[in-house]
Amino acid sequence: MKVRTPWGRTLDGPLLRDIALVCLAVGVIGLSYGAVAVTSGFAWWFPVLMGVLVLAASSEFLFVGIIAAGGSPIAALLAGLLVNARHLPFGLAVHDVLGRGWRGVLGTHLMNDETVVFALAQDEPERKRAAYWLCGLGILICWPVGAALGALLGSAVRDTGVLGLDAMFPAVILALILPALKDGPLRRTALAGAALALAVTPFLPAGLPVLLALAALPLFSVRTGKEATR
């Protein structure tokens, strides 16, 4: 199956399936987010509004967690901004797909881990732009809707952790990246980044271990550079 997007590029079935799976996973993790927010004392509309205006799962979870633990809103805000610092290199990597004017503003708002990954995985500029926007708009819909449903769920089920909703998102992401791990240098780099993130997880707030995992990226550049010179 192929679908022609408004961005002038036809996307094939496998890519559309992958985008749909990620958006579905985002919606499911939104259930967990909305439920956790409500059971932590927030009004039902708060996670929905945050989902639309912030559109950044890790920083939203961190914000809610800090406030629920008795932290100040300022500390929660600063922690969220720190986690979202990864958007600075993201913007440099996908600047050519964001557009100009109001489209550039909306395109920047849609920037997250998933949209950037899908964009960078494409070879052609038109295909990169189509994948970015399709995934971004899908997440813009699925994340707040999931948060709204989660808020309703949180009103009925007090202990939402027993449902294990937050396990679905990393499971889907893992399934999507497994084919790419056949490449030796990429696999070794990913494993090094994962080991680094796991090592610091007990000591750092949510979201920061992932940022530190980026320190393994030079391994990929060094290894691929050595192989290219052979």
Coordinates of C-alpha atoms in Angstrom, one line a residue:
M1 CA 0.0 0.0 0.0
K2 CA 1.2 3.5 -0.8
V3 CA -0.2 6.8 0.3
R4 CA 0.5 10.2 -1.2
T5 CA 1.0 12.9 1.5
P6 CA 0.3 16.6 1.2
W7 CA 4.0 17.1 1.2
G8 CA 4.4 15.8 -2.3
R9 CA 5.8 12.4 -1.5
T10 CA 4.4 8.9 -1.6
L11 CA 5.1 6.8 1.5
D12 CA 5.1 3.0 1.3
G13 CA 3.4 0.5 3.5
P14 CA 6.3 -0.4 5.8
L15 CA 7.0 3.2 6.7
L16 CA 3.3 4.0 7.2
R17 CA 3.0 0.9 9.4
D18 CA 6.0 1.9 11.5
I19 CA 4.7 5.5 12.0
A20 CA 1.3 4.1 12.9
L21 CA 2.8 1.8 15.5
V22 CA 4.8 4.6 17.1
C23 CA 1.8 6.9 17.2
L24 CA -0.3 4.0 18.8
A25 CA 2.5 3.4 21.3
V26 CA 2.6 7.2 22.1
G27 CA -1.2 7.1 22.7
V28 CA -0.9 4.1 25.0
I29 CA 1.9 5.7 27.1
G30 CA -0.4 8.8 27.1
L31 CA -2.9 6.7 29.0
S32 CA -0.3 6.1 31.7
Y33 CA 0.6 9.8 31.8
G34 CA -2.9 11.0 32.2
A35 CA -3.7 8.4 34.8
V36 CA -0.6 9.1 36.8
A37 CA -1.3 12.9 36.6
V38 CA -4.8 12.5 37.9
T39 CA -3.9 10.0 40.7
S40 CA -1.1 12.5 41.7
G41 CA -3.8 15.2 42.4
F42 CA -3.9 17.1 39.1
A43 CA -7.2 18.1 37.4
W44 CA -8.2 15.9 34.5
W45 CA -7.6 18.7 32.0
F46 CA -4.0 19.4 33.1
P47 CA -2.3 16.4 31.3
V48 CA -4.4 17.0 28.2
L49 CA -3.5 20.7 28.0
M50 CA 0.2 19.9 28.7
G51 CA 0.0 17.2 26.0
V52 CA -1.1 19.8 23.4
L53 CA 1.1 22.7 24.5
V54 CA 4.3 20.9 25.5
L55 CA 4.1 17.6 23.5
A56 CA 7.2 16.1 25.2
A57 CA 6.5 13.0 27.2
S58 CA 9.7 12.8 29.2
S59 CA 9.6 16.4 30.4
E60 CA 5.8 16.1 31.2
F61 CA 6.3 13.0 33.2
L62 CA 9.2 14.6 35.1
F63 CA 7.2 17.8 35.8
V64 CA 4.3 15.8 37.2
G65 CA 6.6 13.6 39.2
I66 CA 8.4 16.5 40.8
I67 CA 5.2 18.4 41.7
A68 CA 3.6 15.2 43.1
A69 CA 6.7 14.6 45.2
G70 CA 6.4 18.0 46.8
G71 CA 8.9 19.9 44.6
S72 CA 8.4 23.5 43.5
P73 CA 6.9 24.4 40.1
I74 CA 10.1 26.3 39.3
A75 CA 12.3 23.2 39.9
A76 CA 9.9 21.1 37.8
L77 CA 10.0 23.6 35.0
L78 CA 13.8 23.8 35.0
A79 CA 14.1 20.0 35.0
G80 CA 11.7 19.8 32.1
L81 CA 13.7 22.4 30.1
L82 CA 17.0 20.5 30.9
V83 CA 15.5 17.2 29.6
N84 CA 14.3 19.0 26.4
A85 CA 17.8 20.4 25.8
R86 CA 18.2 17.6 23.3
H87 CA 15.9 19.6 20.9
L88 CA 18.8 21.9 20.2
P89 CA 20.8 19.3 18.2
F90 CA 17.5 17.9 16.9
G91 CA 16.8 21.3 15.3
L92 CA 20.2 21.4 13.6
A93 CA 19.6 17.9 12.2
V94 CA 16.2 18.4 10.7
H95 CA 16.2 22.2 9.9
D96 CA 15.4 21.4 6.3
V97 CA 12.0 19.8 7.0
L98 CA 10.6 22.4 9.4
G99 CA 9.4 25.0 6.8
R100 CA 9.2 28.7 7.2
G101 CA 6.7 31.1 8.9
W102 CA 3.8 29.5 10.8
R103 CA 4.8 26.2 9.3
G104 CA 8.2 26.5 10.9
V105 CA 6.6 27.3 14.3
L106 CA 4.3 24.2 14.0
G107 CA 7.1 22.1 12.7
T108 CA 9.3 23.0 15.6
H109 CA 6.5 22.2 18.0
L110 CA 6.2 18.7 16.5
M111 CA 9.9 18.0 17.0
N112 CA 10.5 15.0 19.3
D113 CA 12.6 11.8 19.4
E114 CA 10.2 9.9 17.1
T115 CA 9.8 12.5 14.3
V116 CA 13.5 13.2 14.2
V117 CA 14.3 9.5 14.0
F118 CA 11.8 8.9 11.1
A119 CA 13.1 12.0 9.2
L120 CA 16.8 11.1 9.5
A121 CA 16.1 7.5 8.4
Q122 CA 14.9 8.7 5.0
D123 CA 17.2 9.3 2.0
E124 CA 15.3 11.8 -0.1
P125 CA 14.4 15.3 1.1
E126 CA 10.7 15.0 0.2
R127 CA 10.4 11.6 1.9
K128 CA 12.2 13.0 5.0
R129 CA 9.7 15.9 5.1
A130 CA 6.7 13.7 4.7
A131 CA 7.8 11.2 7.4
Y132 CA 8.5 14.0 9.8
W133 CA 5.2 15.8 9.4
L134 CA 3.0 12.6 9.3
C135 CA 4.6 11.2 12.4
G136 CA 4.5 14.6 14.2
L137 CA 0.8 15.3 13.4
G138 CA 0.0 11.7 14.4
I139 CA 1.7 12.2 17.8
L140 CA 0.0 15.6 18.2
I141 CA -3.3 13.7 18.0
C142 CA -2.5 10.5 19.8
W143 CA -0.6 11.9 22.8
P144 CA -3.3 14.3 24.2
V145 CA -6.1 11.8 23.3
G146 CA -4.2 9.2 25.2
A147 CA -3.8 11.6 28.1
A148 CA -7.5 12.3 28.2
L149 CA -8.4 8.7 28.2
G150 CA -5.8 8.1 30.9
A151 CA -7.2 10.8 33.1
L152 CA -10.6 9.1 32.9
L153 CA -8.9 5.8 33.7
G154 CA -7.1 7.3 36.6
S155 CA -10.3 8.4 38.1
A156 CA -11.5 4.8 38.1
V157 CA -8.3 2.8 38.8
R158 CA -6.2 4.3 41.6
D159 CA -3.1 2.1 41.0
T160 CA -2.5 2.4 37.3
G161 CA 1.0 0.9 37.6
V162 CA -0.4 -2.6 37.7
L163 CA -1.6 -2.2 34.1
G164 CA 2.0 -1.8 32.8
L165 CA 1.0 0.7 30.2
D166 CA 4.4 2.4 30.1
A167 CA 6.1 -0.9 28.9
M168 CA 4.5 -0.7 25.4
F169 CA 6.3 2.3 24.1
P170 CA 9.9 1.1 24.7
A171 CA 8.8 -2.3 23.4
V172 CA 7.6 -0.8 20.1
I173 CA 10.7 1.4 19.7
L174 CA 12.9 -1.7 20.4
A175 CA 11.1 -3.6 17.7
L176 CA 11.6 -0.8 15.2
I177 CA 15.3 -0.5 15.8
L178 CA 16.2 -4.2 15.9
P179 CA 16.8 -4.4 12.1
A180 CA 19.2 -1.6 12.2
L181 CA 21.3 -3.3 14.9
K182 CA 22.5 -5.8 12.3
D183 CA 25.2 -3.2 11.5
G184 CA 28.2 -4.0 13.7
P185 CA 29.4 -0.5 14.5
L186 CA 25.9 0.8 15.2
R187 CA 25.1 -2.2 17.4
R188 CA 28.3 -1.7 19.5
T189 CA 27.5 2.0 19.8
A190 CA 23.9 1.4 20.8
L191 CA 25.0 -1.2 23.5
A192 CA 27.6 1.2 24.9
G193 CA 25.0 4.0 25.1
A194 CA 22.5 1.6 26.7
A195 CA 25.0 0.5 29.3
L196 CA 25.9 4.1 30.1
A197 CA 22.2 5.0 30.5
L198 CA 21.6 2.0 32.8
A199 CA 24.6 2.9 34.9
V200 CA 23.4 6.4 35.7
T201 CA 19.6 5.7 35.9
P202 CA 19.6 5.2 39.7
F203 CA 21.2 8.5 40.2
L204 CA 19.6 10.9 37.7
P205 CA 16.0 12.1 37.0
A206 CA 14.0 10.6 34.2
G207 CA 15.2 11.7 30.8
L208 CA 18.8 12.6 31.7
P209 CA 20.2 9.1 31.3
V210 CA 19.1 9.1 27.7
L211 CA 20.9 12.3 27.1
L212 CA 24.1 10.9 28.6
A213 CA 23.8 7.9 26.3
L214 CA 24.6 10.2 23.4
A215 CA 28.1 10.3 24.7
A216 CA 28.6 6.9 22.9
L217 CA 28.0 8.4 19.5
P218 CA 31.7 9.2 18.9
L219 CA 32.3 5.4 19.0
F220 CA 30.2 5.1 15.9
S221 CA 32.0 7.8 14.0
V222 CA 35.4 6.4 15.0
R223 CA 34.5 2.8 14.0
T224 CA 32.9 3.7 10.7
G225 CA 35.9 6.0 9.9
K226 CA 38.3 3.2 10.5
E227 CA 36.4 0.8 8.4
A228 CA 36.2 3.3 5.6
T229 CA 40.0 3.6 5.5
R230 CA 40.5 -0.1 5.2

